[in-house]
Coordinates of C-alpha atoms and ligand atoms in Angstrom, one line a residue:
S1 CA 0.0 0.2 -0.1
N2 CA 0.4 3.2 -0.3
A3 CA 1.3 6.4 2.1
P4 CA -1.7 8.9 1.8
A5 CA -0.4 11.7 -0.8
G6 CA 2.0 14.1 0.8
Y7 CA 2.2 11.8 4.3
P8 CA 5.9 11.3 5.0
V9 CA 6.8 8.1 6.0
S10 CA 10.0 8.2 8.1
P11 CA 12.6 5.0 8.1
R12 CA 11.3 3.4 11.4
A13 CA 7.4 3.4 9.8
A14 CA 8.5 2.2 6.8
Q15 CA 10.7 -0.9 8.3
F16 CA 7.8 -1.5 11.2
D17 CA 6.5 -4.9 9.9
P18 CA 4.5 -7.2 12.4
F19 CA 4.9 -10.4 10.9
E20 CA 8.6 -10.2 12.4
D21 CA 9.6 -12.0 15.2
A22 CA 10.8 -8.5 16.7
Y23 CA 6.9 -7.9 17.2
Q24 CA 6.1 -11.1 18.3
Q25 CA 8.2 -11.8 21.0
D26 CA 8.0 -7.7 22.6
P27 CA 5.2 -5.6 21.0
P28 CA 5.3 -3.2 23.2
E29 CA 9.7 -2.7 23.2
Y30 CA 9.3 -3.2 19.4
V31 CA 7.3 -0.2 18.9
K32 CA 8.5 1.6 21.5
W33 CA 10.4 4.6 19.2
S34 CA 7.1 5.1 18.3
R35 CA 4.8 5.5 21.8
E36 CA 8.0 7.7 22.2
E37 CA 8.7 10.2 19.1
E38 CA 6.1 9.0 16.4
P39 CA 2.6 7.5 18.1
V40 CA 0.0 8.4 14.8
F41 CA 2.4 7.1 11.9
F42 CA 1.4 4.6 8.7
S43 CA 2.9 1.2 7.7
P44 CA 3.3 1.1 4.1
K45 CA 4.2 -2.6 4.4
L46 CA 0.5 -3.1 6.5
G47 CA -1.5 -0.1 4.7
Y48 CA -2.6 0.8 7.8
W49 CA -2.7 3.7 10.7
V50 CA -0.4 2.3 13.6
V51 CA -1.8 3.9 16.8
T52 CA 0.6 3.4 20.0
R53 CA -0.3 5.4 22.8
Y54 CA -2.5 5.1 25.8
E55 CA -4.8 8.0 25.4
D56 CA -5.4 8.1 21.6
I57 CA -6.0 4.2 22.0
K58 CA -8.9 4.4 24.3
Q59 CA -10.0 7.3 22.4
I60 CA -11.0 5.2 19.4
F61 CA -12.5 2.1 21.5
R62 CA -14.6 4.8 22.9
D63 CA -17.0 5.9 19.9
N64 CA -16.8 3.1 17.3
I65 CA -18.8 5.0 15.6
T66 CA -16.1 6.9 14.3
F67 CA -14.2 4.0 14.7
S68 CA -15.8 1.0 13.0
P69 CA -15.0 -2.2 14.3
S70 CA -15.7 -3.9 11.3
I71 CA -13.1 -4.4 10.1
A72 CA -11.7 -6.2 13.6
L73 CA -11.9 -10.1 11.8
E74 CA -10.9 -9.1 8.6
K75 CA -7.9 -11.5 6.6
I76 CA -5.0 -8.5 7.5
T77 CA -3.7 -10.7 4.1
P78 CA -6.3 -11.6 1.3
T79 CA -5.8 -15.0 0.5
G80 CA -5.7 -15.6 -3.6
P81 CA -8.1 -17.2 -6.0
E82 CA -7.8 -20.5 -5.4
A83 CA -8.1 -20.4 -1.9
N84 CA -10.8 -18.2 -2.2
A85 CA -12.5 -20.9 -4.2
V86 CA -12.0 -23.5 -1.8
L87 CA -13.5 -21.7 1.4
E88 CA -16.8 -21.1 -1.5
S89 CA -17.2 -24.9 -1.3
Y90 CA -17.6 -25.3 1.2
N91 CA -20.4 -22.8 1.4
Y92 CA -18.3 -20.9 4.2
G93 CA -20.4 -17.4 5.3
M94 CA -18.7 -16.1 8.3
S95 CA -20.2 -13.1 9.2
R96 CA -21.3 -9.7 11.5
T97 CA -21.1 -11.8 15.4
L98 CA -20.1 -9.0 17.5
V99 CA -17.1 -7.8 17.7
N100 CA -17.5 -6.7 14.4
E101 CA -20.4 -5.1 14.2
D102 CA -21.9 -2.1 13.8
E103 CA -24.7 0.3 15.8
P104 CA -27.3 0.4 15.7
A105 CA -27.5 -4.0 15.4
H106 CA -24.4 -3.8 17.7
M107 CA -25.9 -2.7 20.9
P108 CA -29.0 -4.9 21.8
R109 CA -27.8 -7.8 20.2
R110 CA -25.0 -7.2 23.2
R111 CA -27.6 -6.4 26.1
L112 CA -29.4 -9.1 24.7
L113 CA -26.3 -12.3 24.5
M114 CA -25.7 -10.7 27.8
E115 CA -26.9 -12.4 30.9
P116 CA -25.1 -15.7 31.2
F117 CA -21.6 -13.6 31.6
T118 CA -22.6 -12.0 34.8
V119 CA -20.0 -12.7 37.7
D120 CA -23.5 -14.7 39.1
A121 CA -24.2 -17.0 35.9
L122 CA -20.3 -17.9 35.4
K123 CA -20.1 -19.0 38.9
H124 CA -21.4 -22.8 38.0
H125 CA -19.2 -22.8 35.6
E126 CA -15.7 -22.8 38.7
P127 CA -16.6 -26.0 40.0
M128 CA -16.1 -27.5 35.8
V129 CA -12.7 -25.3 36.0
R130 CA -11.2 -26.4 38.4
Q131 CA -11.7 -30.0 38.5
L132 CA -10.5 -30.0 34.6
T133 CA -7.5 -28.3 36.4
R134 CA -6.8 -30.4 38.3
Q135 CA -6.8 -33.2 35.9
Y136 CA -4.5 -31.9 33.3
V137 CA -2.2 -30.6 36.4
D138 CA -2.3 -34.7 38.2
Q139 CA -0.8 -35.8 34.2
F140 CA 2.6 -34.1 34.6
V141 CA 2.4 -33.4 38.8
N142 CA 4.9 -36.3 39.4
D143 CA 7.3 -35.8 35.9
G144 CA 9.3 -33.2 36.8
K145 CA 9.3 -30.9 33.4
A146 CA 6.0 -30.5 31.2
D147 CA 5.0 -28.3 28.3
L148 CA 2.7 -26.6 30.0
V149 CA 1.1 -24.9 26.7
E150 CA 0.9 -28.8 25.7
Q151 CA -0.1 -30.1 28.5
M152 CA -2.9 -28.1 29.9
L153 CA -3.1 -24.3 28.7
W154 CA -4.2 -24.6 25.7
E155 CA -6.0 -27.7 26.6
V156 CA -8.6 -26.7 29.3
P157 CA -9.4 -23.3 27.8
L158 CA -11.0 -25.3 24.8
T159 CA -13.3 -27.4 26.6
V160 CA -14.5 -24.8 28.9
A161 CA -15.3 -22.8 25.6
L162 CA -17.0 -25.8 24.2
H163 CA -18.7 -26.4 27.4
F164 CA -19.7 -22.7 28.2
L165 CA -21.0 -22.1 24.5
G166 CA -22.4 -26.1 24.9
V167 CA -21.2 -27.7 22.3
P168 CA -22.0 -31.2 23.4
E169 CA -19.7 -33.8 24.3
E170 CA -19.9 -35.9 21.3
D171 CA -18.3 -32.7 19.0
M172 CA -15.6 -31.4 20.9
D173 CA -12.8 -33.7 19.5
T174 CA -13.6 -33.2 15.9
L175 CA -13.6 -29.5 16.6
R176 CA -11.2 -29.1 18.3
K177 CA -9.0 -29.9 15.7
Y178 CA -10.0 -27.0 13.3
S179 CA -10.4 -23.8 15.3
I180 CA -6.3 -23.0 14.7
A181 CA -7.4 -23.0 11.4
H182 CA -9.4 -20.2 11.8
T183 CA -6.5 -18.0 13.9
V184 CA -4.2 -17.9 10.2
N185 CA -7.0 -17.1 8.5
T186 CA -7.9 -14.3 10.1
W187 CA -4.8 -12.7 11.3
G188 CA -1.7 -14.6 9.9
R189 CA 0.0 -14.3 7.0
P190 CA 0.1 -18.2 5.4
K191 CA 2.4 -18.8 2.0
P192 CA 0.5 -19.8 -1.1
E193 CA 1.1 -22.9 -1.3
E194 CA -0.2 -22.7 2.7
Q195 CA -3.3 -20.9 2.2
V196 CA -5.4 -23.4 0.5
A197 CA -4.9 -26.0 3.2
V198 CA -5.9 -23.2 5.8
A199 CA -9.0 -22.6 3.5
H200 CA -10.5 -26.3 3.8
A201 CA -9.9 -26.8 7.4
V202 CA -12.1 -23.5 7.6
G203 CA -14.0 -24.5 5.4
N204 CA -14.4 -27.6 7.5
F205 CA -14.9 -26.5 10.7
W206 CA -17.8 -23.4 9.2
Q207 CA -19.8 -26.6 8.5
L208 CA -18.8 -28.2 11.1
A209 CA -20.5 -25.4 13.1
G210 CA -23.2 -25.2 11.8
Q211 CA -24.1 -29.2 11.7
I212 CA -24.1 -28.7 15.6
L213 CA -26.2 -25.6 15.7
E214 CA -29.2 -27.5 13.8
K215 CA -28.5 -30.2 16.9
M216 CA -28.2 -27.5 19.4
R217 CA -31.9 -25.9 17.7
K218 CA -33.4 -29.4 18.7
N219 CA -32.5 -29.3 22.5
P220 CA -32.8 -25.7 23.0
E221 CA -33.3 -25.5 27.0
Q222 CA -29.9 -27.3 27.7
P223 CA -27.7 -25.1 29.3
G224 CA -25.4 -23.1 27.0
W225 CA -24.2 -19.5 25.2
M226 CA -24.9 -20.8 21.8
Q227 CA -29.0 -22.0 23.6
Y228 CA -29.5 -18.8 24.8
G229 CA -28.8 -17.1 21.6
I230 CA -31.3 -19.5 20.0
R231 CA -33.8 -19.0 22.6
M232 CA -33.6 -15.3 22.2
Q233 CA -33.4 -15.5 18.6
Q234 CA -37.3 -16.8 19.1
T235 CA -38.7 -14.0 20.2
N236 CA -35.8 -11.5 18.8
P237 CA -35.3 -13.0 15.5
E238 CA -34.5 -9.0 14.0
V239 CA -31.8 -9.2 16.8
V240 CA -30.6 -12.8 17.0
T241 CA -29.9 -13.5 13.1
D242 CA -29.3 -17.3 11.7
S243 CA -25.9 -15.4 9.9
Y244 CA -24.9 -14.3 13.6
L245 CA -25.7 -17.8 15.7
H246 CA -23.6 -20.0 12.6
S247 CA -21.1 -17.3 13.0
M248 CA -20.6 -16.5 16.2
M249 CA -20.4 -21.2 16.8
M250 CA -17.5 -20.5 14.6
A251 CA -15.8 -17.7 15.9
G252 CA -16.9 -17.4 20.0
I253 CA -14.5 -20.8 20.1
V254 CA -11.9 -18.7 18.8
A255 CA -12.8 -15.5 21.1
A256 CA -12.7 -17.4 23.8
H257 CA -10.3 -20.8 23.7
E258 CA -7.1 -19.1 22.3
T259 CA -7.3 -15.4 23.8
T260 CA -7.6 -17.2 27.3
A261 CA -4.4 -19.9 26.5
N262 CA -2.6 -17.4 25.2
A263 CA -3.3 -15.4 27.9
S264 CA -2.5 -17.7 30.5
A265 CA 0.8 -19.2 28.7
N266 CA 2.0 -15.1 29.0
A267 CA 1.2 -15.0 32.3
I268 CA 3.1 -18.1 33.7
K269 CA 6.4 -17.6 32.1
L270 CA 6.1 -13.9 33.2
L271 CA 5.3 -14.6 36.6
L272 CA 8.0 -17.6 36.5
S273 CA 10.7 -15.2 35.2
H274 CA 10.4 -13.3 38.3
P275 CA 11.0 -15.5 40.9
H276 CA 10.6 -13.7 43.9
V277 CA 7.1 -13.0 43.0
W278 CA 5.7 -16.2 41.6
Q279 CA 7.4 -16.3 45.5
E280 CA 5.5 -13.8 47.6
I281 CA 2.0 -15.4 45.0
C282 CA 2.5 -18.8 46.0
E283 CA 2.9 -17.6 49.6
D284 CA -0.4 -15.2 49.8
P285 CA -2.5 -16.6 47.2
S286 CA -5.1 -13.3 47.5
L287 CA -2.5 -11.8 45.4
I288 CA -2.9 -13.5 42.4
P289 CA -6.1 -11.8 41.0
N290 CA -4.7 -8.5 40.9
A291 CA -1.5 -10.6 39.6
V292 CA -3.1 -11.5 36.7
E293 CA -4.6 -8.6 36.3
E294 CA -1.1 -7.2 35.9
C295 CA 0.3 -9.9 33.8
L296 CA -2.7 -8.9 31.3
R297 CA -1.1 -5.7 31.0
H298 CA 2.6 -6.3 31.2
N299 CA 2.0 -9.3 28.5
G300 CA -1.2 -10.1 27.4
S301 CA -2.5 -12.2 24.7
V302 CA -4.1 -9.7 21.8
A303 CA -1.5 -7.2 20.7
A304 CA -3.5 -5.3 18.8
W305 CA -7.1 -5.0 17.8
R306 CA -8.3 -2.8 14.0
R307 CA -10.7 -0.4 14.0
L308 CA -12.0 1.3 10.1
A309 CA -12.0 5.8 10.6
T310 CA -15.4 6.4 9.2
R311 CA -15.4 10.0 8.7
D312 CA -12.0 12.4 8.5
V313 CA -10.6 12.6 11.8
Q314 CA -7.2 13.7 13.9
I315 CA -5.3 11.3 15.6
G316 CA -2.7 12.3 18.1
G317 CA -2.7 15.8 15.5
V318 CA -2.3 13.6 12.9
D319 CA -5.0 13.5 10.4
I320 CA -6.6 10.4 9.2
A321 CA -9.1 10.2 5.8
A322 CA -12.0 8.2 6.0
G323 CA -11.9 5.4 4.7
S324 CA -8.1 4.5 6.4
K325 CA -7.6 1.4 8.6
L326 CA -5.8 1.6 11.7
L327 CA -4.7 -0.7 14.0
I328 CA -4.6 0.1 17.8
V329 CA -1.7 -1.3 19.5
S330 CA -3.1 -1.7 22.5
S331 CA 0.1 -3.8 24.1
S332 CA 1.3 -0.7 23.6
A333 CA -1.2 1.2 26.0
N334 CA -0.3 -1.1 28.4
H335 CA 3.5 0.4 28.7
D336 CA 2.9 3.6 28.0
E337 CA 4.3 5.6 31.4
R338 CA 1.8 8.4 30.3
H339 CA -0.2 6.2 32.0
F340 CA 1.2 3.6 34.2
A341 CA 3.6 4.5 36.3
D342 CA 7.0 2.4 36.5
A343 CA 5.3 0.7 33.2
D344 CA 8.1 -2.1 32.1
L345 CA 7.7 -2.9 35.4
L346 CA 5.6 -6.8 36.8
D347 CA 3.9 -5.4 40.2
I348 CA 1.9 -7.0 41.1
R349 CA 0.7 -4.7 43.7
R350 CA -0.2 -1.8 41.1
E351 CA -3.2 0.3 41.6
N352 CA -4.7 0.6 38.0
A353 CA -3.9 -2.5 36.1
S354 CA -7.5 -2.9 35.9
D355 CA -6.7 0.1 33.4
Q356 CA -5.3 -2.6 31.0
L357 CA -7.1 -2.7 27.4
T358 CA -6.6 -6.2 26.0
F359 CA -10.2 -6.8 26.6
G360 CA -10.9 -4.1 24.6
Y361 CA -13.2 -1.0 26.3
G362 CA -16.3 0.5 25.8
S363 CA -19.1 -0.7 23.9
H364 CA -17.2 -3.3 22.4
Q365 CA -15.0 -4.7 25.6
C366 CA -14.6 -8.5 25.5
M367 CA -18.0 -10.1 26.9
G368 CA -16.5 -13.0 28.2
K369 CA -13.4 -11.3 30.1
N370 CA -14.8 -12.3 33.7
L371 CA -14.9 -15.3 32.4
A372 CA -11.0 -15.5 31.4
R373 CA -10.3 -14.2 34.7
M374 CA -11.7 -16.8 36.6
E375 CA -9.7 -19.4 34.7
M376 CA -6.6 -17.4 34.6
Q377 CA -7.2 -17.4 38.9
I378 CA -7.8 -21.1 39.3
F379 CA -4.3 -21.9 36.8
L380 CA -2.4 -20.0 38.6
E381 CA -4.3 -20.7 42.5
E382 CA -3.6 -24.9 41.4
L383 CA 0.2 -24.4 40.1
T384 CA 1.2 -22.9 43.4
L385 CA -0.4 -24.8 45.8
R386 CA 0.8 -28.2 43.8
L387 CA 4.0 -27.2 41.8
P388 CA 5.1 -23.9 44.5
H389 CA 8.4 -24.9 43.1
L390 CA 8.2 -24.9 39.7
R391 CA 11.1 -23.6 37.4
L392 CA 10.6 -22.2 33.9
S393 CA 13.2 -24.3 31.7
E394 CA 16.3 -22.6 29.4
Q395 CA 14.0 -22.4 26.1
T396 CA 13.3 -20.3 23.0
F397 CA 10.3 -18.7 22.8
T398 CA 8.9 -19.0 19.3
Y399 CA 4.8 -17.0 18.3
V400 CA 2.2 -17.9 15.0
P401 CA 3.9 -14.7 13.3
N402 CA 0.6 -12.7 13.4
T403 CA -0.7 -9.0 14.5
S404 CA -3.1 -9.9 17.2
F405 CA -3.0 -13.1 19.1
R406 CA -0.1 -13.8 21.2
G407 CA 1.4 -16.5 23.3
P408 CA 3.9 -19.1 23.3
E409 CA 3.7 -22.3 21.6
H410 CA 5.5 -23.7 24.0
L411 CA 6.2 -23.6 28.0
W412 CA 8.8 -25.6 29.1
V413 CA 9.3 -25.7 32.8
H414 CA 11.1 -27.9 35.5
W415 CA 10.8 -28.7 39.0
D416 CA 11.8 -31.8 41.3
P417 CA 9.0 -34.4 41.9
S418 CA 10.3 -35.0 45.4
E419 CA 9.6 -31.7 47.1
N420 CA 6.2 -31.6 45.6
P421 CA 3.9 -30.6 48.8
E422 CA 1.5 -32.9 48.3
R423 CA 3.9 -35.9 49.0
H424 CA 4.8 -34.7 52.2
N425 CA 1.3 -33.3 53.0
P426 CA -1.2 -35.8 51.3
Ligands
HEM1 C1 -14.1 -9.1 22.2 C2 -10.1 -10.0 24.1 C3 -11.8 -14.1 26.3 C4 -16.3 -13.3 23.4 C5 -13.2 -9.2 22.8 C6 -12.6 -7.4 22.6 C7 -11.2 -7.9 22.9 C8 -11.3 -9.2 23.4 C9 -9.2 -7.1 22.2 C10 -12.6 -6.9 21.6 C11 -12.9 -5.6 22.4 C12 -13.4 -3.9 21.6 O1 -13.5 -4.2 20.4 O2 -13.3 -3.3 22.5 C13 -9.8 -11.6 25.0 C14 -9.0 -11.5 26.0 C15 -8.9 -13.1 26.4 C16 -10.7 -13.0 25.6 C17 -7.5 -10.9 25.9 C18 -8.7 -13.3 27.6 C19 -8.0 -13.5 27.5 C20 -12.4 -14.1 25.6 C21 -13.8 -15.6 26.2 C22 -14.9 -14.9 26.1 C23 -14.8 -14.0 25.2 C24 -13.4 -16.5 27.2 C25 -16.2 -15.7 26.0 C26 -17.1 -16.2 24.7 C27 -15.9 -12.1 24.3 C28 -17.4 -11.7 22.7 C29 -16.9 -10.1 22.1 C30 -15.0 -9.6 22.4 C31 -18.5 -12.3 22.2 C32 -17.4 -9.1 21.5 C33 -17.9 -8.0 22.0 C34 -18.4 -7.2 21.4 O3 -18.2 -6.9 20.5 O4 -19.7 -6.5 22.3 N1 -12.3 -10.2 23.3 N2 -11.1 -12.1 24.8 N3 -13.1 -13.3 25.3 N4 -14.8 -11.6 23.3 FE1 -13.3 -11.2 24.5

């Protein structure tokens, strides 16, 4: 993409490339220069305006009319004709859900579908989350080493997501297989030869989501957020549309799964790389809720989000034309010294940690935030209780190259199983 006419692109703006490993490893550090010197810049490689300061980003989140979320799930790398033909062959029809829906359609739908996310409604899920977590820890607790992503943090949030949505047990395994393809399809840059394989997986995922939805329609009284939506459709068919339900059946899994799996892996990696902080939460678990919040701020799982300018507007004094696409680097906002004192410091007692923008902000703010927090707190409670002597192993962290969803693919840890507290106090 070319820069807007007459707009000078600085050398660093020209180099900015969110598919580079340096961005994946540490997004706020990668754009530190921007936060300090050029907080709103045009990226020719991406064809997006990039925004990196806390106040600018919060202002964008606050105004979802000027800054439409409609492109939030648009493919960041358009696919070629071959992959498009594959998607068409599956009648792929992913459409608006909530996160990318404009007003006036969005707010009535959000309100109608909110009840299952309230703190009270979520309490019913807590025993399921804790039992799953304990079961997964049981499987490796005596091994002395584990890849926490592979052996726990990927699977538990996926299973929780499937339960929350109301997916029948017998369909869980097939759905698991397909869900990852959606991320690469949306936020990644698959090579041409990968695109076709990804398109088949996405097409299969779409069809399967449709079949499961049909099954749910036969038993709409079952618990589950999708069944709740099906019941709401009966009285409000123009608000909860068929297209919405089918799209959410697919998008909901990704929204609830990878975000939480990555956030948990990022949090545990961060805490274990500060052993004295890990020690503190082992000794005083009442510190865990704010530690989770601070980890979401310091090392969240959504690095950046997107908006579309619907009119000519200024951001941080820079003129942005109607139709411009914005990459708002929320992970950078979370390290903005203007809002967070000593922003790069991990401070689990930080008073304004919950001002973090990892869940977005305003009318589209993550509906699942309290479910995600509950899961992360339970993971930390169980690990600090059963494996307080956990240590981070020497390793190189790898990430799936994409602009938005961020977490290590593996997280190796080790400990001495003969020191497990439960061996001494069974
Ligand atoms: C929206 C992040 C977990 C469901 C969002 C948005 C972000 C986000 C950045 C867009 C916010 C905006 O535009 O202002 C995260 C992170 C999670 C997480 C970091 C985990 C740590 C979950 C879970 C669910 C969920 C567990 C459960 C289903 C949703 C829904 C929306 C949303 C339904 C759309 C809300 C709307 O547009 O009105 N999330 N999410 N998320 N999230 Fe999450």
